[in-house]
Amino acid sequence: MCGIIGYIGKENATPILIDGLKRLEYRGYDSAGIALLHGGELAVKRSVGKLINLEQLVEREHLDGSLGIGHTRWATHGKPSEQNAHPHRSGNLVLVHNGIIENFLSLKHRLETEGYRFSSETDTEVIAHLLESYMKKGLSLREALRAADSDLRGSYAVAAICVSEPDVIVTTRSGCPLVIGKNGKGSFLASDVTPLLAHTRNVVFLEDGDIGILTSSDISVIGSDAQIVNRASVTIDWDADAAEKGGYPDFMLKEIHEQPQVIMDTLRGRFNYETGEADLPDLSMTAQELIEARRIWIVACGTSWHSGLVGKYLFEEMIRKPVQVDIGSEFRYREPMIQKDDLFIAISQSGETADTLAAAREAKKRGARVLSIVNVVGSTLARESDGVIYTRCGPEISVASTKAFTGQVMALYLLALHVGRVREVLSAEEGRWWLDQYTALPGRVEAVLKQEADIVRIAEQYYSKNNFLYLGRGINYPIALEGALKLKEISYIHAEGYAAGEMKHGPIALVDEDMPVVVLAPRDRLYEKTVNNLMEVRARSAPVIAFGFEGDQELSRVSEVVVPIPEVHPLLTPILFAVGLQLLAYHIAVFRGLDVDRPRNLAKSVTVE
Ligand code: AGP
């Protein structure tokens, strides 16, 4: 997720663009850049790292101009660097882009045969050369954007300016947000309303296929039928802080609700439905290396360790491949029996967690191949790994990890499919079946999110309790652990996750009417046993909060309340349960009046031991 911005008007664009990018930094902050058109000259300034670096660069250079575009980057293709920073240029045209172009490699090859030379690793540069190639054929900037629109596959919001049309900014979107607006001094565009609020509260949200035309005095929209379309203006009454959170009260709730998009983005362009295969070019491992991997290890910390545990059940049940899962701080000090030809998978949202990094280095030293599942492009772990699968969650601001967990599990689903197909454990038909399930998950997560009002009522009933127990079996035992961790870290309530079958080995001594027990009970092959465990705690007067399949009347009869999730294959329940448990923890913490985005004692990335 990146942030784009544009301005054309009577004022100096530089401070407007820089201030606007500050408002968009929460969307990405590994590099930034602006381009200004002044006196027939295009000036492009880009810098790596925080926006302050660009601000200082621009101050030194005294950049002026009444027409410009800007960008703050969250890398998806190509590490954070000045070369990969936006805006990207082709001839006398520059552009900025938010999104992911799925078919950028085939377009890049086509443009290279037309003589274009690429200076970056990004998918965005393809769009710049594509537009320029159309303008060379006599098309105007807006016509070139329309023509490029039919070539591009993926998600994008693009803004472009060029020397030959110094009185206009042209912008379009497909699958990524884009908003435009104007006041008496100029016209504005941005990825969301946040940067516009300082200038106007009346905005127009573009729709997919729309082309926005901005001049210094007006804004207009051309629809996909090439006709002027009258998009209604909306008055925004959020303050800037609320706008950064997309209107949500906290980043955590915003990020919980971003999960359908995260699933789509993490899957985007990474499978071939015809062959029923995953397509993971960054893996940098041959099928033979994956087939010959003697053992698979997954090592991580905290929530990432929980997604690793989900991966264990996934690999063992979906493709019959044994997996050893370890906590980073344990693995690194245990003289692990890892050997050459083993596959070591490190999972980390930040890519900077000290214990996970140390474990990966230990594995590498012992000759294993290291694959990492990471959210931050160019992070230490990503750079030190032999192969990477990036989760495309955008920045996860809230300390409590939610959408990153979902991205990690989606990456593991893709990896399991990939290994299953290269090891010929899964047929093409079975591969297509799994891909149908994966691509249906965003809709199923939406169905869980629709339970939020009922979950709020559950939170209101139980937020004053001081102890919770979370029970799950099989692939949902890690989800019981994750649900308990979410509650612990943001509500400060003591909560334990347990394998449901472990109740009789001690924990049941804790159970009484003051201990709510959350039970994950999908109708899988362990359902009856899970319901038996549920009855055991109920017999000790514990209130039972069950999460189960829609329409499960039997579960309703033995629980105080049931949160229904869509009925899916048991191996696909973890994300759906996790989203429900994230909402439960979030609303309990809110009822307890706590700062859910910045819980006490915690840091977003534990870069020390
Ligand atoms: C999860 O909600 C916590 N914030 C924490 O457990 C986190 O998952 C852990 O520190 C690992 O971080 P990483 O994914 O960046 O490596």
Coordinates of C-alpha atoms and ligand atoms in Angstrom, one line a residue:
M1 CA 0.0 0.0 0.0
C2 CA 1.6 3.3 -1.0
G3 CA 0.3 6.9 -1.0
I4 CA 0.0 9.1 -4.1
I5 CA -0.8 12.8 -4.2
G6 CA -1.1 15.6 -6.9
Y7 CA -1.7 19.3 -7.1
I8 CA -2.2 21.9 -9.8
G9 CA -3.2 25.5 -9.1
K10 CA -2.1 29.0 -8.3
E11 CA 0.1 28.1 -5.3
N12 CA 3.6 26.6 -5.0
A13 CA 3.0 22.9 -5.2
T14 CA 6.0 21.9 -3.2
P15 CA 4.8 22.5 0.4
I16 CA 1.3 21.2 -0.6
L17 CA 2.9 17.9 -1.8
I18 CA 5.2 17.5 1.1
D19 CA 2.6 18.2 3.7
G20 CA 0.2 15.8 1.9
L21 CA 2.8 13.1 1.9
K22 CA 3.2 13.5 5.6
R23 CA -0.5 12.7 5.9
L24 CA 0.0 9.6 3.8
E25 CA 3.1 8.2 5.5
Y26 CA 1.0 5.7 7.4
R27 CA 0.4 4.0 4.0
G28 CA 4.1 3.4 3.4
Y29 CA 7.4 4.9 4.4
D30 CA 10.4 3.2 2.9
S31 CA 11.0 5.9 0.3
A32 CA 9.3 9.0 -1.1
G33 CA 9.5 11.4 -4.0
I34 CA 8.0 14.3 -5.9
A35 CA 8.0 15.7 -9.4
L36 CA 7.3 19.3 -10.4
L37 CA 6.7 20.9 -13.8
H38 CA 8.0 24.4 -14.0
G39 CA 9.0 26.5 -17.0
G40 CA 8.7 23.6 -19.3
E41 CA 11.2 21.6 -17.1
L42 CA 10.4 18.4 -15.1
A43 CA 12.2 18.2 -11.8
V44 CA 12.1 14.8 -10.0
K45 CA 13.4 14.4 -6.4
R46 CA 13.4 11.1 -4.6
S47 CA 14.9 9.8 -1.3
V48 CA 15.1 6.5 0.6
G49 CA 13.8 6.2 4.1
K50 CA 11.5 8.6 6.0
L51 CA 9.8 11.5 4.4
I52 CA 12.0 14.0 6.3
N53 CA 14.9 13.0 4.0
L54 CA 12.9 14.1 1.0
E55 CA 11.8 17.3 2.8
Q56 CA 15.4 18.3 3.5
L57 CA 16.4 17.5 -0.1
V58 CA 13.6 19.6 -1.5
E59 CA 14.5 22.5 0.8
R60 CA 18.1 22.4 -0.3
E61 CA 17.1 22.5 -3.9
H62 CA 14.4 25.2 -3.6
L63 CA 12.0 23.3 -5.8
D64 CA 9.1 25.5 -7.2
G65 CA 6.2 24.8 -9.5
S66 CA 2.4 25.0 -9.6
L67 CA 2.0 21.5 -10.9
G68 CA 3.3 18.4 -9.3
I69 CA 2.8 14.8 -8.0
G70 CA 4.2 12.9 -5.1
H71 CA 4.5 9.4 -3.6
T72 CA 5.3 7.6 -0.4
R73 CA 6.2 4.0 -0.9
W74 CA 5.5 0.6 0.7
A75 CA 7.7 -1.7 -1.5
T76 CA 6.1 -4.7 -3.2
H77 CA 8.4 -5.1 -6.2
G78 CA 12.0 -4.1 -5.7
K79 CA 13.8 -3.2 -2.4
P80 CA 13.6 0.3 -0.9
S81 CA 16.1 2.4 -2.9
E82 CA 16.3 5.8 -4.7
Q83 CA 16.2 3.9 -8.0
N84 CA 12.9 2.2 -7.0
A85 CA 11.4 5.2 -5.4
H86 CA 8.6 7.0 -7.3
P87 CA 7.9 9.1 -9.3
H88 CA 9.1 7.1 -12.3
R89 CA 10.0 8.8 -15.6
S90 CA 9.8 8.0 -19.2
G91 CA 10.9 10.7 -21.6
N92 CA 9.0 13.9 -20.7
L93 CA 6.4 12.1 -18.6
V94 CA 6.4 11.1 -14.9
L95 CA 4.0 9.2 -12.8
V96 CA 3.3 7.8 -9.4
H97 CA 1.5 4.5 -8.6
N98 CA -0.2 2.7 -5.8
G99 CA -1.0 -1.0 -6.3
I100 CA 0.4 -4.2 -7.9
I101 CA 0.7 -4.8 -11.6
E102 CA 0.3 -8.6 -12.0
N103 CA 1.5 -8.7 -15.7
F104 CA 4.4 -6.3 -15.4
L105 CA 7.0 -8.8 -16.5
S106 CA 5.3 -9.6 -19.9
L107 CA 4.7 -5.8 -20.4
K108 CA 8.3 -5.1 -19.5
H109 CA 9.6 -7.7 -22.1
R110 CA 7.3 -6.1 -24.7
L111 CA 8.6 -2.6 -24.0
E112 CA 12.2 -3.8 -24.0
T113 CA 11.7 -5.1 -27.5
E114 CA 10.4 -1.6 -28.4
G115 CA 13.7 -0.2 -27.2
Y116 CA 12.9 0.9 -23.7
R117 CA 15.6 0.5 -21.0
F118 CA 14.6 0.1 -17.4
S119 CA 16.4 1.7 -14.5
S120 CA 14.4 0.2 -11.6
E121 CA 13.1 -3.2 -10.3
T122 CA 9.6 -1.9 -10.0
D123 CA 6.3 -2.8 -11.7
T124 CA 5.5 1.0 -11.8
E125 CA 8.2 1.9 -14.3
V126 CA 6.4 -0.4 -16.8
I127 CA 3.4 2.0 -16.6
A128 CA 5.6 5.0 -17.3
H129 CA 7.1 3.5 -20.5
L130 CA 3.7 2.2 -21.6
L131 CA 2.2 5.7 -21.4
E132 CA 5.1 7.2 -23.2
S133 CA 4.9 4.6 -25.9
Y134 CA 1.3 5.5 -26.5
M135 CA 2.0 9.2 -26.5
K136 CA 4.7 8.6 -29.1
K137 CA 1.9 7.3 -31.3
G138 CA 0.2 10.6 -31.0
L139 CA -2.2 10.0 -28.1
S140 CA -2.8 12.6 -25.5
L141 CA -1.9 11.9 -21.9
R142 CA -5.5 11.0 -21.0
E143 CA -5.9 8.8 -24.2
A144 CA -2.6 7.1 -23.3
L145 CA -3.8 6.4 -19.8
R146 CA -7.0 4.9 -21.2
A147 CA -5.1 2.8 -23.7
A148 CA -2.7 1.6 -20.9
D149 CA -5.7 0.7 -18.8
S150 CA -6.6 -2.0 -21.2
D151 CA -3.0 -3.5 -21.1
L152 CA -2.6 -3.5 -17.3
R153 CA -3.8 -6.3 -15.0
G154 CA -3.7 -6.0 -11.3
S155 CA -4.6 -3.1 -8.9
Y156 CA -3.5 0.5 -9.4
A157 CA -4.1 4.1 -8.8
V158 CA -1.9 6.2 -11.1
A159 CA -1.3 10.0 -11.5
A160 CA 0.8 11.3 -14.4
I161 CA 2.0 14.7 -15.7
C162 CA 4.0 15.5 -18.9
V163 CA 5.9 18.4 -20.3
S164 CA 3.8 18.6 -23.5
E165 CA 0.6 19.1 -21.4
P166 CA 1.7 21.6 -18.7
D167 CA -1.9 22.5 -17.6
V168 CA -3.2 19.1 -16.5
I169 CA -2.8 16.1 -14.2
V170 CA -4.4 12.9 -15.4
T171 CA -5.3 10.1 -12.9
T172 CA -7.0 6.8 -12.9
R173 CA -7.8 3.8 -10.7
S174 CA -8.5 0.1 -10.8
G175 CA -8.9 -1.6 -7.4
C176 CA -7.0 1.1 -5.4
P177 CA -8.6 4.1 -3.8
L178 CA -8.3 7.6 -5.4
V179 CA -10.0 10.8 -4.4
I180 CA -10.0 14.3 -6.1
G181 CA -11.1 17.7 -5.0
K182 CA -10.7 21.4 -5.6
N183 CA -10.9 24.8 -3.9
G184 CA -10.5 28.3 -5.3
K185 CA -6.7 28.0 -5.5
G186 CA -6.3 24.7 -7.3
S187 CA -7.1 21.0 -7.7
F188 CA -5.9 18.0 -5.7
L189 CA -5.7 14.2 -5.9
A190 CA -4.7 11.6 -3.3
S191 CA -5.0 8.0 -2.3
D192 CA -7.4 9.0 0.5
V193 CA -9.0 12.1 1.9
T194 CA -6.3 12.8 4.5
P195 CA -4.1 15.2 2.5
L196 CA -7.1 17.0 1.0
L197 CA -8.8 18.0 4.3
A198 CA -6.4 20.9 4.8
H199 CA -7.7 22.4 1.5
T200 CA -11.2 21.1 0.9
R201 CA -13.8 18.9 2.6
N202 CA -15.7 18.4 -0.6
V203 CA -14.2 15.5 -2.5
V204 CA -15.0 13.1 -5.3
F205 CA -14.2 9.4 -4.9
L206 CA -13.3 8.0 -8.3
E207 CA -14.5 4.5 -9.4
D208 CA -12.7 1.8 -11.2
G209 CA -12.1 2.8 -14.9
D210 CA -12.7 6.5 -14.2
I211 CA -10.1 9.0 -15.5
G212 CA -9.8 12.2 -13.5
I213 CA -8.7 15.3 -15.3
L214 CA -7.3 18.1 -13.0
T215 CA -6.6 21.6 -14.1
S216 CA -5.8 24.6 -11.9
S217 CA -9.4 25.7 -11.9
D218 CA -11.5 22.5 -12.2
I219 CA -11.8 18.8 -11.9
S220 CA -13.7 16.5 -14.2
V221 CA -14.2 12.7 -14.6
I222 CA -14.4 10.7 -17.7
G223 CA -16.1 7.3 -17.4
S224 CA -15.0 4.0 -18.9
D225 CA -17.3 4.8 -21.8
A226 CA -15.1 7.9 -22.6
Q227 CA -18.0 10.2 -21.7
I228 CA -17.9 12.9 -19.0
V229 CA -19.5 11.4 -15.9
N230 CA -20.9 13.3 -12.9
R231 CA -19.5 11.7 -9.8
A232 CA -21.2 13.1 -6.7
S233 CA -19.1 15.2 -4.4
V234 CA -19.0 14.0 -0.7
T235 CA -18.4 16.3 2.3
I236 CA -16.0 14.8 4.7
D237 CA -16.5 15.6 8.4
W238 CA -13.5 13.5 9.7
D239 CA -10.6 15.2 11.3
A240 CA -7.1 14.3 9.8
D241 CA -6.3 11.7 12.5
A242 CA -9.6 9.9 11.9
A243 CA -8.9 10.1 8.1
E244 CA -5.5 8.3 8.5
K245 CA -7.4 5.5 10.2
G246 CA -9.9 5.5 7.3
G247 CA -12.6 6.7 9.7
Y248 CA -11.9 3.9 12.2
P249 CA -11.2 4.8 15.8
D250 CA -8.0 2.9 15.9
F251 CA -5.4 1.5 13.4
M252 CA -6.1 -2.0 14.9
L253 CA -9.8 -2.0 13.9
K254 CA -8.9 -0.6 10.5
E255 CA -6.3 -3.3 10.0
I256 CA -8.7 -6.0 11.1
H257 CA -11.2 -4.8 8.4
E258 CA -8.4 -4.6 5.8
Q259 CA -8.0 -8.4 5.8
P260 CA -10.2 -9.3 2.8
Q261 CA -8.0 -6.9 0.8
V262 CA -4.8 -8.4 2.3
I263 CA -5.9 -11.9 1.2
M264 CA -6.6 -10.6 -2.4
D265 CA -3.3 -8.7 -2.5
T266 CA -1.2 -11.6 -1.2
L267 CA -2.8 -14.0 -3.7
R268 CA -2.7 -11.5 -6.6
G269 CA -0.6 -12.7 -9.6
R270 CA 0.7 -15.7 -7.6
F271 CA -1.1 -18.6 -9.2
N272 CA -2.0 -20.2 -12.5
Y273 CA -5.5 -21.4 -12.3
E274 CA -5.2 -23.5 -15.5
T275 CA -2.4 -25.6 -14.1
G276 CA -3.7 -25.4 -10.5
E277 CA -0.3 -24.2 -9.4
A278 CA 1.1 -21.4 -7.3
D279 CA 3.5 -19.0 -8.9
L280 CA 6.2 -17.7 -6.4
P281 CA 9.1 -16.2 -8.4
D282 CA 10.7 -14.7 -5.3
L283 CA 11.0 -18.2 -3.8
S284 CA 14.4 -18.6 -5.7
M285 CA 14.2 -22.3 -5.1
T286 CA 13.9 -25.0 -7.8
A287 CA 11.2 -27.6 -7.6
Q288 CA 14.0 -30.2 -7.1
E289 CA 15.3 -28.3 -4.0
L290 CA 11.8 -28.3 -2.6
I291 CA 11.3 -32.0 -3.4
E292 CA 14.7 -32.9 -1.9
A293 CA 14.2 -30.9 1.3
R294 CA 14.9 -33.5 4.0
R295 CA 12.9 -31.7 6.7
I296 CA 10.9 -28.5 6.9
W297 CA 11.4 -26.2 9.8
I298 CA 9.3 -23.1 10.6
V299 CA 10.6 -20.7 13.2
A300 CA 9.1 -17.4 14.4
C301 CA 8.0 -15.5 17.5
G302 CA 4.6 -14.4 18.9
T303 CA 1.8 -14.2 16.4
S304 CA 4.1 -15.2 13.6
W305 CA 4.9 -18.4 15.6
H306 CA 1.2 -19.1 15.7
S307 CA 1.0 -18.8 11.9
G308 CA 3.9 -21.2 11.7
L309 CA 2.0 -23.7 13.8
V310 CA -0.9 -23.4 11.4
G311 CA 1.7 -24.1 8.6
K312 CA 2.6 -27.4 10.4
Y313 CA -0.9 -28.7 10.3
L314 CA -1.3 -27.4 6.7
F315 CA 1.8 -29.1 5.3
E316 CA 1.2 -32.4 7.2
E317 CA -2.5 -32.7 6.4
M318 CA -2.6 -31.1 2.9
I319 CA 0.6 -32.5 1.4
R320 CA 1.8 -35.1 4.0
K321 CA 5.1 -33.3 4.6
P322 CA 6.4 -33.3 8.3
V323 CA 7.2 -29.9 9.7
Q324 CA 9.2 -29.0 12.9
V325 CA 8.0 -25.7 14.4
D326 CA 10.1 -23.7 16.9
I327 CA 10.0 -20.4 18.8
G328 CA 13.0 -18.2 17.6
S329 CA 14.4 -17.7 21.1
E330 CA 14.4 -21.5 21.7
F331 CA 15.7 -22.6 18.3
R332 CA 18.8 -20.3 18.4
Y333 CA 20.1 -21.7 21.7
R334 CA 19.2 -25.4 21.5
E335 CA 21.9 -26.8 19.3
P336 CA 19.1 -27.6 16.7
M337 CA 19.5 -30.8 14.6
I338 CA 19.1 -28.8 11.4
Q339 CA 21.2 -30.0 8.5
K340 CA 22.2 -29.2 4.9
D341 CA 19.3 -29.7 2.5
D342 CA 16.7 -28.9 5.2
L343 CA 14.3 -26.1 4.4
F344 CA 14.1 -23.4 7.1
I345 CA 11.1 -21.1 6.9
A346 CA 11.3 -17.9 9.0
I347 CA 8.1 -15.9 9.5
S348 CA 8.2 -12.3 10.5
Q349 CA 6.0 -9.2 9.8
S350 CA 8.8 -6.8 10.5
G351 CA 11.7 -8.9 9.2
E352 CA 13.7 -7.4 12.1
T353 CA 12.8 -9.6 15.1
A354 CA 16.1 -10.4 16.8
D355 CA 15.3 -14.0 17.9
T356 CA 14.0 -14.9 14.5
L357 CA 16.9 -13.3 12.7
A358 CA 19.4 -15.2 14.9
A359 CA 17.6 -18.5 14.3
A360 CA 17.7 -17.9 10.5
R361 CA 21.4 -17.1 10.7
E362 CA 22.0 -20.3 12.8
A363 CA 20.1 -22.3 10.2
K364 CA 22.1 -20.8 7.3
K365 CA 25.3 -21.5 9.2
R366 CA 24.4 -25.2 9.3
G367 CA 23.7 -25.3 5.6
A368 CA 19.9 -25.1 5.4
R369 CA 18.2 -23.2 2.7
V370 CA 16.4 -20.2 4.3
L371 CA 13.0 -19.0 3.0
S372 CA 11.3 -16.1 4.8
I373 CA 7.7 -15.0 4.8
V374 CA 7.9 -11.3 5.5
N375 CA 5.8 -8.1 5.2
V376 CA 8.5 -5.5 5.0
V377 CA 10.3 -5.5 1.7
G378 CA 14.1 -5.1 2.0
S379 CA 14.0 -5.9 5.8
T380 CA 17.1 -7.6 7.3
L381 CA 15.5 -11.1 7.3
A382 CA 14.3 -10.7 3.6
R383 CA 17.8 -9.6 2.5
E384 CA 19.5 -12.5 4.3
S385 CA 17.2 -15.2 3.1
D386 CA 17.7 -17.4 0.0
G387 CA 14.1 -16.9 -1.0
V388 CA 11.2 -14.7 0.1
I389 CA 7.4 -14.7 0.0
Y390 CA 6.2 -11.2 0.7
T391 CA 2.9 -10.7 2.4
R392 CA 1.3 -7.7 0.9
C393 CA -0.4 -6.2 3.9
G394 CA 0.9 -2.7 3.7
P395 CA 2.2 -1.1 6.9
E396 CA 0.8 -2.8 10.1
I397 CA 0.7 0.2 12.5
S398 CA -1.0 -1.3 15.5
V399 CA 1.3 -3.2 17.8
A400 CA -1.1 -6.1 17.9
S401 CA -0.6 -8.1 14.7
T402 CA -3.8 -8.9 12.8
K403 CA -3.6 -8.5 9.0
A404 CA 0.0 -9.7 9.0
F405 CA -1.1 -13.0 10.6
T406 CA -3.7 -13.4 7.8
G407 CA -1.1 -12.5 5.1
Q408 CA 1.3 -15.1 6.6
V409 CA -1.3 -17.9 6.6
M410 CA -2.2 -17.0 3.0
A411 CA 1.5 -17.2 2.1
L412 CA 1.6 -20.6 3.7
Y413 CA -1.4 -21.8 1.8
L414 CA 0.3 -20.7 -1.4
L415 CA 3.6 -22.4 -0.4
A416 CA 1.7 -25.7 0.6
L417 CA 0.0 -25.7 -2.8
H418 CA 3.3 -25.0 -4.6
V419 CA 5.1 -27.8 -2.7
G420 CA 2.2 -30.2 -3.1
R421 CA 2.1 -29.6 -6.9
V422 CA 5.9 -29.9 -7.4
R423 CA 6.0 -33.0 -5.3
E424 CA 3.0 -34.3 -7.3
V425 CA 1.1 -34.9 -4.1
L426 CA -1.7 -32.7 -5.5
S427 CA -3.2 -33.0 -9.0
A428 CA -3.9 -30.1 -11.2
E429 CA -7.6 -30.6 -10.4
E430 CA -6.9 -30.6 -6.7
G431 CA -4.8 -27.5 -7.2
R432 CA -7.7 -25.7 -8.9
W433 CA -10.0 -26.8 -6.1
W434 CA -7.7 -25.3 -3.4
L435 CA -7.4 -22.1 -5.5
D436 CA -11.1 -21.8 -5.6
Q437 CA -11.1 -22.0 -1.8
Y438 CA -8.3 -19.4 -1.4
T439 CA -10.0 -16.9 -3.7
A440 CA -13.3 -17.3 -1.9
L441 CA -11.7 -16.4 1.4
P442 CA -12.0 -12.6 1.2
G443 CA -15.8 -13.0 1.0
R444 CA -15.8 -15.4 3.9
V445 CA -13.8 -13.0 6.0
E446 CA -16.3 -10.3 5.1
A447 CA -19.0 -12.6 6.5
V448 CA -17.1 -12.9 9.8
L449 CA -16.6 -9.1 9.9
K450 CA -20.4 -8.7 9.6
Q451 CA -20.7 -10.5 13.0
E452 CA -19.0 -7.5 14.7
A453 CA -22.1 -6.1 16.3
D454 CA -22.8 -9.5 18.0
I455 CA -19.2 -9.7 19.1
V456 CA -19.4 -6.3 20.6
R457 CA -22.4 -7.6 22.7
I458 CA -20.3 -10.6 23.9
A459 CA -17.4 -8.2 24.7
E460 CA -19.7 -6.0 26.7
Q461 CA -20.9 -9.0 28.7
Y462 CA -17.5 -10.4 29.6
Y463 CA -15.0 -7.5 29.5
S464 CA -14.8 -7.3 33.3
K465 CA -13.6 -10.9 33.7
N466 CA -10.0 -11.4 34.8
N467 CA -9.3 -14.8 33.2
F468 CA -10.2 -16.4 29.9
L469 CA -9.5 -19.9 28.4
Y470 CA -9.3 -20.5 24.7
L471 CA -9.7 -24.0 23.4
G472 CA -9.0 -25.5 20.0
R473 CA -8.0 -28.7 18.3
G474 CA -5.9 -29.6 15.3
I475 CA -5.2 -26.7 13.0
N476 CA -7.2 -24.5 15.4
Y477 CA -5.0 -25.2 18.4
P478 CA -2.7 -22.4 17.2
I479 CA -5.7 -20.2 16.8
A480 CA -6.6 -20.7 20.4
L481 CA -3.1 -19.6 21.3
E482 CA -3.5 -16.6 19.0
G483 CA -6.9 -15.6 20.4
A484 CA -5.4 -15.7 23.9
L485 CA -2.4 -13.6 22.9
K486 CA -4.6 -11.0 21.2
L487 CA -6.7 -10.6 24.4
K488 CA -3.6 -10.6 26.7
E489 CA -1.6 -8.0 24.8
I490 CA -4.4 -5.3 24.4
S491 CA -6.8 -5.9 27.3
Y492 CA -4.2 -7.1 29.9
I493 CA -6.6 -9.9 30.9
H494 CA -4.9 -13.2 31.7
A495 CA -5.8 -15.6 28.9
E496 CA -4.5 -19.0 28.0
G497 CA -4.8 -20.9 24.8
Y498 CA -4.9 -24.7 25.1
A499 CA -5.3 -27.8 23.0
A500 CA -8.9 -28.8 24.0
G501 CA -7.9 -32.3 24.7
E502 CA -5.5 -31.0 27.4
M503 CA -8.3 -29.8 29.7
K504 CA -8.4 -32.9 31.8
H505 CA -4.6 -32.8 32.3
G506 CA -4.8 -29.8 34.7
P507 CA -6.4 -26.6 33.3
I508 CA -9.9 -27.7 34.1
A509 CA -9.0 -27.1 37.8
L510 CA -9.1 -23.4 36.9
V511 CA -12.6 -23.5 35.4
D512 CA -15.5 -21.9 37.3
E513 CA -18.4 -19.4 36.6
D514 CA -15.9 -16.5 36.5
M515 CA -13.8 -18.0 33.7
P516 CA -15.3 -17.5 30.2
V517 CA -14.1 -20.3 27.9
V518 CA -13.8 -19.6 24.1
V519 CA -14.1 -22.8 22.1
L520 CA -13.3 -23.1 18.4
A521 CA -15.7 -25.9 17.2
P522 CA -15.8 -26.3 13.4
R523 CA -17.7 -29.4 12.2
D524 CA -14.5 -31.3 11.4
R525 CA -13.5 -34.9 12.4
L526 CA -12.7 -33.7 15.9
Y527 CA -16.1 -31.9 16.4
E528 CA -17.6 -34.5 18.8
K529 CA -14.5 -34.5 21.0
T530 CA -14.4 -30.7 21.1
V531 CA -18.1 -30.6 22.1
N532 CA -17.3 -33.1 24.8
N533 CA -14.6 -30.7 26.1
L534 CA -17.1 -27.9 25.9
M535 CA -19.5 -29.9 28.0
E536 CA -16.8 -30.6 30.6
V537 CA -16.2 -26.9 31.2
R538 CA -19.9 -26.1 31.1
A539 CA -20.5 -28.7 33.8
R540 CA -18.2 -26.5 36.0
S541 CA -20.4 -23.5 35.3
A542 CA -18.0 -21.8 32.9
P543 CA -19.7 -19.5 30.4
V544 CA -18.9 -20.9 26.9
I545 CA -18.3 -18.5 23.9
A546 CA -18.3 -20.8 20.9
F547 CA -17.1 -20.1 17.4
G548 CA -18.6 -22.6 14.9
F549 CA -20.2 -23.1 11.5
E550 CA -23.3 -21.2 10.5
G551 CA -26.5 -23.0 11.4
D552 CA -24.9 -25.4 14.0
Q553 CA -27.9 -25.8 16.3
E554 CA -26.2 -28.5 18.4
L555 CA -23.4 -26.0 19.3
S556 CA -25.9 -23.3 20.1
R557 CA -27.7 -25.7 22.6
V558 CA -24.5 -26.2 24.6
S559 CA -23.1 -22.7 24.5
E560 CA -24.0 -19.3 26.0
V561 CA -23.4 -17.8 22.6
V562 CA -22.1 -18.9 19.2
V563 CA -20.3 -16.7 16.8
P564 CA -21.0 -18.3 13.4
I565 CA -18.4 -18.5 10.6
P566 CA -19.1 -19.7 7.0
E567 CA -18.8 -23.5 6.6
V568 CA -15.5 -24.2 4.9
H569 CA -12.9 -27.0 4.6
P570 CA -11.4 -27.5 8.1
L571 CA -8.0 -26.5 6.9
L572 CA -9.4 -23.1 5.9
T573 CA -11.0 -22.2 9.2
P574 CA -7.9 -20.6 10.9
I575 CA -8.2 -17.2 9.3
L576 CA -12.0 -17.0 9.8
F577 CA -11.7 -17.9 13.5
A578 CA -8.7 -15.5 13.9
V579 CA -10.7 -12.6 12.6
G580 CA -13.5 -13.3 15.0
L581 CA -11.1 -13.5 17.9
Q582 CA -9.3 -10.3 16.9
L583 CA -12.7 -8.5 17.0
L584 CA -13.5 -10.0 20.4
A585 CA -10.1 -9.0 21.9
Y586 CA -10.4 -5.5 20.3
H587 CA -13.8 -4.7 21.7
I588 CA -13.1 -6.1 25.2
A589 CA -10.0 -3.8 25.3
V590 CA -12.2 -0.9 24.2
F591 CA -14.7 -1.6 26.9
R592 CA -11.8 -1.6 29.4
G593 CA -10.9 1.9 28.1
L594 CA -7.4 0.9 26.9
D595 CA -5.2 2.2 24.1
V596 CA -5.5 -0.7 21.7
D597 CA -2.9 0.6 19.2
R598 CA -0.2 1.1 21.8
P599 CA -0.5 -1.5 24.6
R600 CA 1.7 -1.0 27.6
N601 CA 5.2 -2.7 27.7
L602 CA 5.0 -3.8 24.0
A603 CA 6.9 -2.7 20.9
K604 CA 5.9 -3.3 17.3
S605 CA 9.2 -4.9 16.5
V606 CA 11.3 -6.7 19.1
T607 CA 14.7 -6.0 17.7
V608 CA 16.5 -7.0 20.9
E609 CA 16.7 -10.3 22.8
Ligands
AGP1 C1 1.6 -10.0 18.0 O1 0.4 -9.3 18.2 C2 2.8 -9.3 18.7 N1 2.8 -7.9 18.4 C3 4.1 -10.0 18.7 O2 3.9 -11.3 19.2 C4 4.7 -10.2 17.2 O3 3.9 -11.1 16.5 C5 6.1 -10.8 17.4 O4 6.9 -9.9 18.2 C6 6.8 -11.2 16.1 O5 7.0 -10.0 15.4 P1 7.4 -10.2 13.8 O6 6.3 -10.9 13.1 O7 7.6 -8.8 13.3 O8 8.7 -11.0 13.8

